[in-house]
C-alpha positions as a printed NumPy array, in Angstrom:
array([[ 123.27 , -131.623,   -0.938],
       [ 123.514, -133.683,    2.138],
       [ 120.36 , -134.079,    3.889],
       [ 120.926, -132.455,    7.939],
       [ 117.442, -133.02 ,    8.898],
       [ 116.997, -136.321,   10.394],
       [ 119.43 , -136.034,   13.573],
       [ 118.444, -131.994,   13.899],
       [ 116.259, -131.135,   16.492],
       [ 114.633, -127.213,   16.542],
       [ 115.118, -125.384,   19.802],
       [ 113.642, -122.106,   19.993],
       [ 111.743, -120.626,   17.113],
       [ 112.114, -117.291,   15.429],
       [ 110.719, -115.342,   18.678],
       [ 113.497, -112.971,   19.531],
       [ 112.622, -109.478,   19.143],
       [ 115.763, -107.685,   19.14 ],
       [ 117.706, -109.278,   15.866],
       [ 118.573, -112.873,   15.203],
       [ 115.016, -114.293,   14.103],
       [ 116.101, -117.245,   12.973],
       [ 115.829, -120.841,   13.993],
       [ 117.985, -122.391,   16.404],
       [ 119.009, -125.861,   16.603],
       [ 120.217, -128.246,   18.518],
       [ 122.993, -130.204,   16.583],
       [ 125.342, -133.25 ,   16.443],
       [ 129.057, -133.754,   14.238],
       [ 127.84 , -136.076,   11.125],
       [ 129.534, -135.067,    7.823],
       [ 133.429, -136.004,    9.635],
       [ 134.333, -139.227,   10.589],
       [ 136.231, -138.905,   14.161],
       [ 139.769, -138.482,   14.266],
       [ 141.647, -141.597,   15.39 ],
       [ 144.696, -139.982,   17.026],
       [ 145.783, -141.128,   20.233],
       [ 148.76 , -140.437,   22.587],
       [ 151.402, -137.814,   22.685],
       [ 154.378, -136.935,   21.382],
       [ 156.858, -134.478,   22.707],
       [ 157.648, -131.296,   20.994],
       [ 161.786, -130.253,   20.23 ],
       [ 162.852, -127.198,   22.424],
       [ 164.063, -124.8  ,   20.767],
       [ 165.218, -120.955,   20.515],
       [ 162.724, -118.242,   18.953],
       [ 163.686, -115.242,   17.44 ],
       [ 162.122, -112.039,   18.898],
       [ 160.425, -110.532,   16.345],
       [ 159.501, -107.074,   18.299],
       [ 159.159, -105.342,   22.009],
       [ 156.882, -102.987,   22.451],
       [ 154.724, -101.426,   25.517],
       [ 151.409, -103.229,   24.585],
       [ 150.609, -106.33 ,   22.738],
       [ 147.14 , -106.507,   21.475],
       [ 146.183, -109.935,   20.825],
       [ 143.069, -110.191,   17.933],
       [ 142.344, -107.607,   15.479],
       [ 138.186, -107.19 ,   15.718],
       [ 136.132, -104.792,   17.069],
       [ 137.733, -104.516,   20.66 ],
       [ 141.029, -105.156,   19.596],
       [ 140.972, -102.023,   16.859],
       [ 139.88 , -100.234,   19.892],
       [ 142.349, -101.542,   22.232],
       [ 145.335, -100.291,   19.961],
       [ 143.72 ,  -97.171,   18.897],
       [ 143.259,  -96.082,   22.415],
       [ 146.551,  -97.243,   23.935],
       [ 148.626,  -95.741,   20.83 ],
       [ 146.432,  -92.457,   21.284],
       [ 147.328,  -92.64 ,   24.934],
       [ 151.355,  -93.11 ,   24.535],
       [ 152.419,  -95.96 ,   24.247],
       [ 154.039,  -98.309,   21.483],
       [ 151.902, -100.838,   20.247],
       [ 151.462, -103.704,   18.191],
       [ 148.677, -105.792,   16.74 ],
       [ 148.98 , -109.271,   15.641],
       [ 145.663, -110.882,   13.935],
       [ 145.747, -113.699,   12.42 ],
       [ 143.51 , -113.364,    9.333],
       [ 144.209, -110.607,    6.294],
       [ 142.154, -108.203,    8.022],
       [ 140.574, -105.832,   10.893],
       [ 136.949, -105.771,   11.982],
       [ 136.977, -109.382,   13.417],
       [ 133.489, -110.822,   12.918],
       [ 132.138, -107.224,   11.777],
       [ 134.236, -107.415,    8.836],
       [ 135.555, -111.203,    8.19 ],
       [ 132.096, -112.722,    9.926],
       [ 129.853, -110.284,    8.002],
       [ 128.056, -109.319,   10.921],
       [ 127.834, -105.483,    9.906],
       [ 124.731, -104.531,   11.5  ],
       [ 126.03 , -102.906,   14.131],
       [ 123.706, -103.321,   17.392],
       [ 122.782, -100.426,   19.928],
       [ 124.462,  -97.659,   20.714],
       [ 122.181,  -95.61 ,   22.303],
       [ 120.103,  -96.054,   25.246],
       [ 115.827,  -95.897,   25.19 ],
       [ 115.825,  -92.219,   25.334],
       [ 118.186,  -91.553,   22.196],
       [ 120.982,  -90.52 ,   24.561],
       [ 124.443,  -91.737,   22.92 ],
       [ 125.986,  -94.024,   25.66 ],
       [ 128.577,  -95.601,   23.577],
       [ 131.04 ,  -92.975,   21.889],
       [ 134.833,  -93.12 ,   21.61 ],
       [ 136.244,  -95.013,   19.702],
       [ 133.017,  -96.498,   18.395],
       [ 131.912,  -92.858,   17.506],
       [ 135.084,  -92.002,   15.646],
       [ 135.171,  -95.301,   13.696],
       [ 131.392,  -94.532,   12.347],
       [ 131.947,  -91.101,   11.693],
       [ 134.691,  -91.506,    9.65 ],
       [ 132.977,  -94.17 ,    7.369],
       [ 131.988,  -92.566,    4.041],
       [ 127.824,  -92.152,    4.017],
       [ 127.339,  -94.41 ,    1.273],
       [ 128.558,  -97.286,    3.621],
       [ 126.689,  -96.294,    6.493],
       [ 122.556,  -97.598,    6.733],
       [ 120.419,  -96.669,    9.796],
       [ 118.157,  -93.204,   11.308],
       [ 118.873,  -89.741,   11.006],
       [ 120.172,  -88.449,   14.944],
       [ 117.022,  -86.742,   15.193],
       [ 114.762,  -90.031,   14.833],
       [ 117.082,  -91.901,   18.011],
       [ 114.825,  -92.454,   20.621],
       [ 111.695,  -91.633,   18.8  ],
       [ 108.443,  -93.845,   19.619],
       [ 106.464,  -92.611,   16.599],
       [ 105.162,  -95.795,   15.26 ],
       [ 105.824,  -95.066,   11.859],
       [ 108.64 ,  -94.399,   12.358],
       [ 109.643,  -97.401,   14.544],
       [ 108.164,  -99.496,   12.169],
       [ 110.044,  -98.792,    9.14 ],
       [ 113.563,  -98.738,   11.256],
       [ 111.888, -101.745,   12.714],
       [ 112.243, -103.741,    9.468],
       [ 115.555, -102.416,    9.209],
       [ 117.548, -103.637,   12.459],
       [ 117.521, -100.598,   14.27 ],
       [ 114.267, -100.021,   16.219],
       [ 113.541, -102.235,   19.395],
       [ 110.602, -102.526,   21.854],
       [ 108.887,  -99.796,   19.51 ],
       [ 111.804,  -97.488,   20.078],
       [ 113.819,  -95.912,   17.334],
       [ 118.118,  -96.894,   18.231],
       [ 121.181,  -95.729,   16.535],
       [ 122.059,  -99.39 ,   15.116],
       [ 123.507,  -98.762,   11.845],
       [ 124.465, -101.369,    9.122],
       [ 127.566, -100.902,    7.808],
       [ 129.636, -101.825,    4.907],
       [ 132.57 , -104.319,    5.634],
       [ 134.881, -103.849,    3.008],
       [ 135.288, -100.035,    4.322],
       [ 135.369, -101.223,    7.842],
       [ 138.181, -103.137,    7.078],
       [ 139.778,  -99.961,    5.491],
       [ 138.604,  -98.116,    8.151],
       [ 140.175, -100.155,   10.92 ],
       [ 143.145, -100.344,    9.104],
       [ 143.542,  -97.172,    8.455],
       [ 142.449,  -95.179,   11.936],
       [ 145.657,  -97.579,   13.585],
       [ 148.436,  -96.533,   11.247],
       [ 147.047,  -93.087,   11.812],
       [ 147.74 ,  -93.674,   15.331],
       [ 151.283,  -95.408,   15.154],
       [ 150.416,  -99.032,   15.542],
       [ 152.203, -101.731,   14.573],
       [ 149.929, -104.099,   12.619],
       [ 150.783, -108.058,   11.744],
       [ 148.584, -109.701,   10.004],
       [ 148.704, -113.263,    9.021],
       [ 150.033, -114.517,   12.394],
       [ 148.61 , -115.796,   15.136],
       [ 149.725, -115.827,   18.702],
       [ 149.826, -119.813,   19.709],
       [ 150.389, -118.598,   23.157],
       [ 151.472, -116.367,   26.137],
       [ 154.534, -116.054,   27.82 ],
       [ 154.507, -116.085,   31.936],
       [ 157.079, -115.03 ,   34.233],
       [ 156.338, -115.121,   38.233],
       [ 152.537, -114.662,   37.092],
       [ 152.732, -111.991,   34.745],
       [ 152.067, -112.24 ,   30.836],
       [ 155.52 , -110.812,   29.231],
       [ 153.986, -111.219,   25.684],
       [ 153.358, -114.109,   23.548],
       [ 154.807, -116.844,   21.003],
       [ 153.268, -116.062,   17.925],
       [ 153.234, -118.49 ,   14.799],
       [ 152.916, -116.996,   10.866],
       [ 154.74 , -118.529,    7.655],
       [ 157.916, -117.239,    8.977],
       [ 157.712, -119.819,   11.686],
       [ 157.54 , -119.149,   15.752],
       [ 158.425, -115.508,   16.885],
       [ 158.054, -114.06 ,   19.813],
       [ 156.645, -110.73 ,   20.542],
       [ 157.805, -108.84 ,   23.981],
       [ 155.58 , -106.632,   25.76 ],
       [ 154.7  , -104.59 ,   29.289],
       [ 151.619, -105.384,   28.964],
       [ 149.339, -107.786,   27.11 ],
       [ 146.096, -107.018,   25.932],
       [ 143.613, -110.088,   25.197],
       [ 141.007, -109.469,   22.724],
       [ 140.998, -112.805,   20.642],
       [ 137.431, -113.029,   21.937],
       [ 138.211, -116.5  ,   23.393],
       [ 139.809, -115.657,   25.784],
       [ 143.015, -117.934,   24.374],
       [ 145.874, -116.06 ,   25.749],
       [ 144.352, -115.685,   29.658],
       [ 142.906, -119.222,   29.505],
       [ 146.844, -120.637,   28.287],
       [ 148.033, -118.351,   30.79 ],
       [ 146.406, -119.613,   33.808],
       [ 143.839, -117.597,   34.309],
       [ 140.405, -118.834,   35.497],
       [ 137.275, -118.282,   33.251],
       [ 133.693, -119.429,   33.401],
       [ 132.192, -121.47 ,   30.359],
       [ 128.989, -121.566,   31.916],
       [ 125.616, -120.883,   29.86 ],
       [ 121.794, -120.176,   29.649],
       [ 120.186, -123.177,   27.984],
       [ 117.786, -122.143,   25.581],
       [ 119.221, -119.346,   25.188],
       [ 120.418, -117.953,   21.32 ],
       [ 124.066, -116.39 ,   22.574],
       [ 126.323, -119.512,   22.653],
       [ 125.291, -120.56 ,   19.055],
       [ 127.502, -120.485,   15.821],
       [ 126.928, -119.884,   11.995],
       [ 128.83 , -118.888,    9.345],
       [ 127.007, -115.672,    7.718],
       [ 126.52 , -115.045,    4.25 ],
       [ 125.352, -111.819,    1.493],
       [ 123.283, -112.385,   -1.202],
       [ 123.4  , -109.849,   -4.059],
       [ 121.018, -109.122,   -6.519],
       [ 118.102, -108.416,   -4.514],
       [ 115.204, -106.042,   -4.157],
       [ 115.063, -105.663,   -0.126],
       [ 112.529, -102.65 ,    0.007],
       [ 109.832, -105.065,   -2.174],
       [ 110.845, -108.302,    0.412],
       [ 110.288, -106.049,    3.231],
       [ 106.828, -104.664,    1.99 ],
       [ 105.745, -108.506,    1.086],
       [ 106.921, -109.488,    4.388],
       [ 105.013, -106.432,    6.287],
       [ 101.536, -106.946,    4.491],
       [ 101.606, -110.616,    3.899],
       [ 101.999, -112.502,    7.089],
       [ 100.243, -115.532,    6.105],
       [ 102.087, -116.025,    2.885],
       [ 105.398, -115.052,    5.036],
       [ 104.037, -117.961,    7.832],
       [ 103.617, -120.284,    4.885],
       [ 107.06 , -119.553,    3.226],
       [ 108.98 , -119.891,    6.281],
       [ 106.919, -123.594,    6.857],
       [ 107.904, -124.767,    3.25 ],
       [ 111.661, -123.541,    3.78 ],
       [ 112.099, -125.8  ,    7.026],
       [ 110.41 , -128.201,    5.216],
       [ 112.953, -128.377,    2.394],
       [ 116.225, -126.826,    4.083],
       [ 115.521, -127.783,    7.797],
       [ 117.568, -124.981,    8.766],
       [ 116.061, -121.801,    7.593],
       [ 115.928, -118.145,    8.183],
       [ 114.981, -114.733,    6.373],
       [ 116.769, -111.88 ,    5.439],
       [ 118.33 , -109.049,    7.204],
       [ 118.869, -105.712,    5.63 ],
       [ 122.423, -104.708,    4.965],
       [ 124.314, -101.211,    3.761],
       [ 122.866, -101.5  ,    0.546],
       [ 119.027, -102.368,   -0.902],
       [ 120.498, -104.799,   -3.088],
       [ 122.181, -106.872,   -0.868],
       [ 120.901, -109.167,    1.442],
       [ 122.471, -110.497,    4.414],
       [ 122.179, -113.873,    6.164],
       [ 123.67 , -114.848,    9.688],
       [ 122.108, -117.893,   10.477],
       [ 120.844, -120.714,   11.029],
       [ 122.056, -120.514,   14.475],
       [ 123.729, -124.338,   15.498],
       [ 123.595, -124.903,   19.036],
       [ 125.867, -127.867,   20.981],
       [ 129.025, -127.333,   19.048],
       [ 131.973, -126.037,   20.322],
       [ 133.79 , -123.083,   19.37 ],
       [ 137.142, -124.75 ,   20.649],
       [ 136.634, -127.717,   18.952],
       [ 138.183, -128.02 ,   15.154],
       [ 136.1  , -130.457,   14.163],
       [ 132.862, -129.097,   15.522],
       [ 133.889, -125.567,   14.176],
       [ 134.248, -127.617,   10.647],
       [ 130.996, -128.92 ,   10.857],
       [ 129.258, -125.576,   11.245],
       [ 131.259, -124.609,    8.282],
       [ 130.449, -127.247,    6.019],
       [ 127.06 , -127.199,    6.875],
       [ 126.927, -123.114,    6.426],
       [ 127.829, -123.479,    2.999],
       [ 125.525, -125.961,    2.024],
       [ 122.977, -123.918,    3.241],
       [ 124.316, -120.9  ,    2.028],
       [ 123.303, -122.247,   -1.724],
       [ 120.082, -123.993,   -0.581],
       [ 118.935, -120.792,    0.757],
       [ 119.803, -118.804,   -2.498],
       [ 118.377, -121.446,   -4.631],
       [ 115.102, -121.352,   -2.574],
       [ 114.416, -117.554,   -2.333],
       [ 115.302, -117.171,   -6.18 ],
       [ 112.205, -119.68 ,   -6.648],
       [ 109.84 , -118.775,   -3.908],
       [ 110.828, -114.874,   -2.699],
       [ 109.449, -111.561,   -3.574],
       [ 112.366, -109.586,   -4.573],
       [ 114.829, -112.422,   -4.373],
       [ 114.252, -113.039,   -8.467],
       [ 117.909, -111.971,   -9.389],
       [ 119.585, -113.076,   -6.37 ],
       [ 122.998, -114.651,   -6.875],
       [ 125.548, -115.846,   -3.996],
       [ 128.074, -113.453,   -3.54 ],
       [ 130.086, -113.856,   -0.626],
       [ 130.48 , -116.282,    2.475],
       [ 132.034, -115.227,    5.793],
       [ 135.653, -115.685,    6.   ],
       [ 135.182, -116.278,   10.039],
       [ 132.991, -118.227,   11.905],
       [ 130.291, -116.762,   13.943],
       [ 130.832, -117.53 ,   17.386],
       [ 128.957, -116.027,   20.08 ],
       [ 130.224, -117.532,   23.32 ],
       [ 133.832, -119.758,   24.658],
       [ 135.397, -118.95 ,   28.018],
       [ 134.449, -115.587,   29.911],
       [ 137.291, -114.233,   32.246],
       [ 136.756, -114.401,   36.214],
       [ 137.437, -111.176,   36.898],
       [ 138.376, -108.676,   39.776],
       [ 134.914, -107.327,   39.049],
       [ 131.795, -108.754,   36.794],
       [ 128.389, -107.397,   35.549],
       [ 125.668, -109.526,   36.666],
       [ 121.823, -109.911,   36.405],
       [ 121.246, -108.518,   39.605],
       [ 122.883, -105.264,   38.679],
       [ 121.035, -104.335,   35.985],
       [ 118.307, -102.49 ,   37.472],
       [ 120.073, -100.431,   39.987],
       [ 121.021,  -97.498,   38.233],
       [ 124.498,  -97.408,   40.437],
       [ 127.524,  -96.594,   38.592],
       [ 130.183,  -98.749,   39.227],
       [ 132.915,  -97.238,   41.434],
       [ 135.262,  -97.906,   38.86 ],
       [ 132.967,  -97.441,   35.92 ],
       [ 135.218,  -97.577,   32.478],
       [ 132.231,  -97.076,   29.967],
       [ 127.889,  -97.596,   30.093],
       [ 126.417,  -99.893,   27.814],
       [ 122.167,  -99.769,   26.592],
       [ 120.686, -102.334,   29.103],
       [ 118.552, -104.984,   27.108],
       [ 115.229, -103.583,   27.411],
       [ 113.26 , -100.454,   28.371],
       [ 112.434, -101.426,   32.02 ],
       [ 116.159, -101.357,   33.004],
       [ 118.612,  -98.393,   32.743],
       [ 122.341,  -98.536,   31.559],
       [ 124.39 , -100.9  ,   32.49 ],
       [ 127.87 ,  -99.599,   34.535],
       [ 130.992, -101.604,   33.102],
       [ 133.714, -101.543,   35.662],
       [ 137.462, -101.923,   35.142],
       [ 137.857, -104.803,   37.226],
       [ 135.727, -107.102,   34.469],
       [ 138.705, -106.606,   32.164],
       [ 141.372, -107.712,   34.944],
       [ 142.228, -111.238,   36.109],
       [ 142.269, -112.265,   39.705],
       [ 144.766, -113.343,   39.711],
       [ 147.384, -113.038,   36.251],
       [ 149.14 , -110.011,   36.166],
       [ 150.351, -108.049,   33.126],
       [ 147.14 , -108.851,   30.768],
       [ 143.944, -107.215,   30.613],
       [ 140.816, -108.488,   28.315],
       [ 138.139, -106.213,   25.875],
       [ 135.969, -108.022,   24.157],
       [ 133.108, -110.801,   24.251],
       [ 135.176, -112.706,   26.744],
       [ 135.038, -110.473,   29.777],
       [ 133.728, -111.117,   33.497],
       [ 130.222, -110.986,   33.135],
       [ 127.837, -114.004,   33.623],
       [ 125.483, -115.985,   31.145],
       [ 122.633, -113.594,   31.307],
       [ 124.986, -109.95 ,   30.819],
       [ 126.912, -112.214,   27.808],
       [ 123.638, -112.067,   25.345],
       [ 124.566, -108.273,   25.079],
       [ 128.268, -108.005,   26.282],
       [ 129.388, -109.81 ,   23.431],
       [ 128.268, -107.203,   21.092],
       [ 130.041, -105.326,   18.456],
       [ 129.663, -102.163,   20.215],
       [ 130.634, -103.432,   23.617],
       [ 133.216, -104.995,   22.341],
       [ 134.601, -101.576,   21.514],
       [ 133.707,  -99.786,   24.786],
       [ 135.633, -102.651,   26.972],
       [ 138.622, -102.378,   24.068],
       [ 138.468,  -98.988,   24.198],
       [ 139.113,  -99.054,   28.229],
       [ 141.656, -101.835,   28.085],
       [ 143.751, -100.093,   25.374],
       [ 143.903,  -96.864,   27.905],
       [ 144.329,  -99.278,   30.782],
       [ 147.475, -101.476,   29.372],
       [ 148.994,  -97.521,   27.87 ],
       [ 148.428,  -96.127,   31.845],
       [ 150.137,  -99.444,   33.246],
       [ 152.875,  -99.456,   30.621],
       [ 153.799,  -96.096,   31.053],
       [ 153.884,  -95.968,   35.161],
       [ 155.367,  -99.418,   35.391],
       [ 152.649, -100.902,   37.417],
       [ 150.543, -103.798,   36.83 ],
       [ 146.95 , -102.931,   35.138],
       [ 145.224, -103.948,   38.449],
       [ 147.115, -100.924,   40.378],
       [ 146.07 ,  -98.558,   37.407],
       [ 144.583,  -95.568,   39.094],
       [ 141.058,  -95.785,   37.491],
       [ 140.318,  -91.932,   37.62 ],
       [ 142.92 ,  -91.646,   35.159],
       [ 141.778,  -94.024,   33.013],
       [ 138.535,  -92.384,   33.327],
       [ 140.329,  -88.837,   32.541],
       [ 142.094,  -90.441,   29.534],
       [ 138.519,  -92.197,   28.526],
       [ 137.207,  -88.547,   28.227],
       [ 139.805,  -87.096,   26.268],
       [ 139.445,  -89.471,   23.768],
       [ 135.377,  -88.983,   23.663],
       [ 134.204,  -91.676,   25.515],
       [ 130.572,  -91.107,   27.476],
       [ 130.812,  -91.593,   31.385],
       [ 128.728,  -91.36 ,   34.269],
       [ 129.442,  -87.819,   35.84 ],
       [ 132.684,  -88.335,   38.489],
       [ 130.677,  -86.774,   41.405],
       [ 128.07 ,  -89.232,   41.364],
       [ 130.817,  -91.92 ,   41.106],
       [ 132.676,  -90.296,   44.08 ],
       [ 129.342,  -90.729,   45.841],
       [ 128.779,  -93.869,   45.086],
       [ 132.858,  -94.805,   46.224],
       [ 131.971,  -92.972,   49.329],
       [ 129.157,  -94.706,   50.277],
       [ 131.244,  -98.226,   49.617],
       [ 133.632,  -97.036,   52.306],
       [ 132.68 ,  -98.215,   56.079],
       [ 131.774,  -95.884,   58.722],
       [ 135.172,  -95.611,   60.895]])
């Protein structure tokens, strides 16, 4: 095994409370030469065959994509999905990140339903980890303490922050939008959008078939890259926190074979053998991290070492991270099977199919949550969904419509980890259950715009809102929006 350590500097420790304990690190490219291309070439023109028209394209089949098509087919219109790997559940499925992150806010209310609450409910209990309803919200210590260990209690605070079980997410997903009447491709993957007069007509998609195109009112971007508005035209922000963990990439991994309840009790009542485990794993792997629960007791789940200063839109960055994942993939099994309580047994059984990226382009929106927002306790005048707010001291965060919308490019909207936001809003934007509220509200947005022939800008967002609710998504009450809107207006 190649030895990373010498040109690897640590960052930030294992210090953040709310999930990702593990080690961050600055990195460099070292196991590829680089490539010596230089120069152009030019490209033959040529015809494409249309492969389909439809009312909505949705671009990228993860969490805010499923939601995206669920809610526009649900609302109307004709849709189709194209994703480019063999799956849905983007990185909740194909990145293995299946611990599922807040859903509720510090009281136990359930701010983030819809779509998200229909996918969960429908999963079968055995692939569903996390608190009974009637422990959201709780502050017993106890209690906090065991959910704590688990991924699912914050700040001392019991959350609904289940762990799920991919393989019947991806069934799940799969099966929830045929339900609905959407057209899924898999295997394909949209190389980029077509523009007329400043309005995305659909895209140019590229599978084993060769190029097709794919016609559509409306185009939905949830690639979580923001590929199709950035080829488009659109502006975006790439801006981040330094320091921070949410622009970092890994490649996640599961190890089976384990006994999680007896790591968790070692960990819990052992802290200096814990402090001297983690020292002796740098020591030997560099990289290192512990264990995170997963659906079952017997499987353990791994999503880091986090690799700071690669890109996520570089190939041969993203191949570093991945060659270096798997290496430490079998370093780490090899180590906890020596020096682990409960980790005795424990095999390799499965690597992430995607990469784990956290952070590329962000949209520059009509609208865009910001820092400054989040302790107002305003709804947005064109609120779309409410997301938990990071900590205790601030209330929910307000997601309006125009942080899905371009400025400028007409005929796309955006769910996903790639809406307007800035740096700050991103570290908990980008999650998987944001990812399905902003879906969720984009899907109803691109049905609404399809339908009325307008562009998704002109949408009238009290019937978004209306259509939001009929599917079972939680809003802020339209009287005290209305209030808000009416205190927005001048004074004539």
């Amino acid at each position: 095994m190649a030895d990373d350590k010498p040109k690897l500097q640590r960052i930030a420790g294992h210090s953040e409370e709310r999930f990702l304990g593990s080690d961050v690190f600055e990195s460099d490219r070292r196991n590829l030469p680089p490539p010596n291309g230089s120069g152009t070439i030019r490209e033959d023109a040529r015809d494409i065959d249309i492969y389909h028209q439809c009312d909505v394209a949705v671009i990228g089949g993860g969490p805010a994509g499923c939601a995206a098509a669920w809610a526009a087919a649900r609302a109307g219109a004709d849709v189709t999905l194209v994703e480019r790997y063999n799956c849905l559940g983007g990185l909740s499925t194909g990145g293995l990140v299946m611990w599922i992150d807040r859903m509720t806010d510090w009281q136990g209310n359930h701010v983030i339903q819809g779509f998200a609450r229909e996918f969960i409910e429908r999963m079968p209990p055995e692939a569903v980890a996390g608190p009974p309803r009637a422990d959201w919200g709780s502050r017993d210590p106890v209690k906090a303490g065991y959910w704590g260990n688990r991924t699912t209690a914050f700040h001392g605070i019991v959350q609904w922050a289940p762990t799920l079980d991919p393989e019947r997410m991806k069934l799940n997903a799969q099966e929830m939008l045929l339900e609905a009447g959407v057209r899924i491709v898999f295997h394909a993957w949209a190389a980029r959008p077509l523009v007329e007069d400043g309005a995305a007509k659909g895209v140019i998609f590229e599978s084993k078939a060769g190029r097709n195109a794919l016609l559509a009112k409306v185009v939905v971007d949830t690639t979580g890259d923001g590929d199709m508005f950035a080829r488009a035209g659109a502006e975006f922000d790439t801006d981040i926190e330094e320091g921070d963990v949410h622009h970092s990439m890994n490649t996640g991994w599961v190890l089976g074979g384990v006994n999680m309840d007896r790591w968790i009790d070692w960990k819990v009542h052992d802290p200096d053998g814990l402090r001297e485990f983690m020292a002796r794993g740098r020591e030997e792997l560099g990289y290192f991290q512990t264990p995170y629960v997963s659906w079952r007791p017997d499987i353990a789940l791994f999503l880091g070492p986090r690799q700071s200063g690669l890109s996520a839109l570089d190939v041969d960055d993203m191949t570093e991270v991945e060659i270096r994942s798997h290496r430490l993939m079998e370093g780490h099994c090899q180590f906890f099977r020596k020096h682990a309580p409960g980790f005795e047994s424990a095999y390799s059984l499965q690597s992430a199919s995607q990469l784990g990226v956290r952070h590329t382009r962000r949209l520059a929106g009509l609208g865009r949550i910001e820092r400054k927002d989040w302790g107002e306790d305003i709804p947005a005048t064109d609120e779309v969904g409410i997301s938990p707010s990071i900590s205790p001291k601030f209330p929910v965060v307000s997601v309006p419509y125009g942080s899905l919308v371009p400025r400028a490019l007409d005929g796309l909207l955006v769910g996903g980890r790639h809406i307007s936001c800035d740096a700050n809003s991103h570290g908990f934007m980008r999650e998987i259950p944001q990812c399905w509220l902003t879906g969720h509200a984009a899907g109803v947005g691109a049905a609404l715009a399809a339908d009325g022939g307008v562009q998704p800008r002109d949408v009238n967002v009290d019937q978004i809102r209306k259509v939001l609710r009929a599917q079972g998504a939680h809003l802020t009450d339209d009287a005290a929006v209305a209030a808000v809107r009416a205190e927005a207006v001048p004074a004539q």
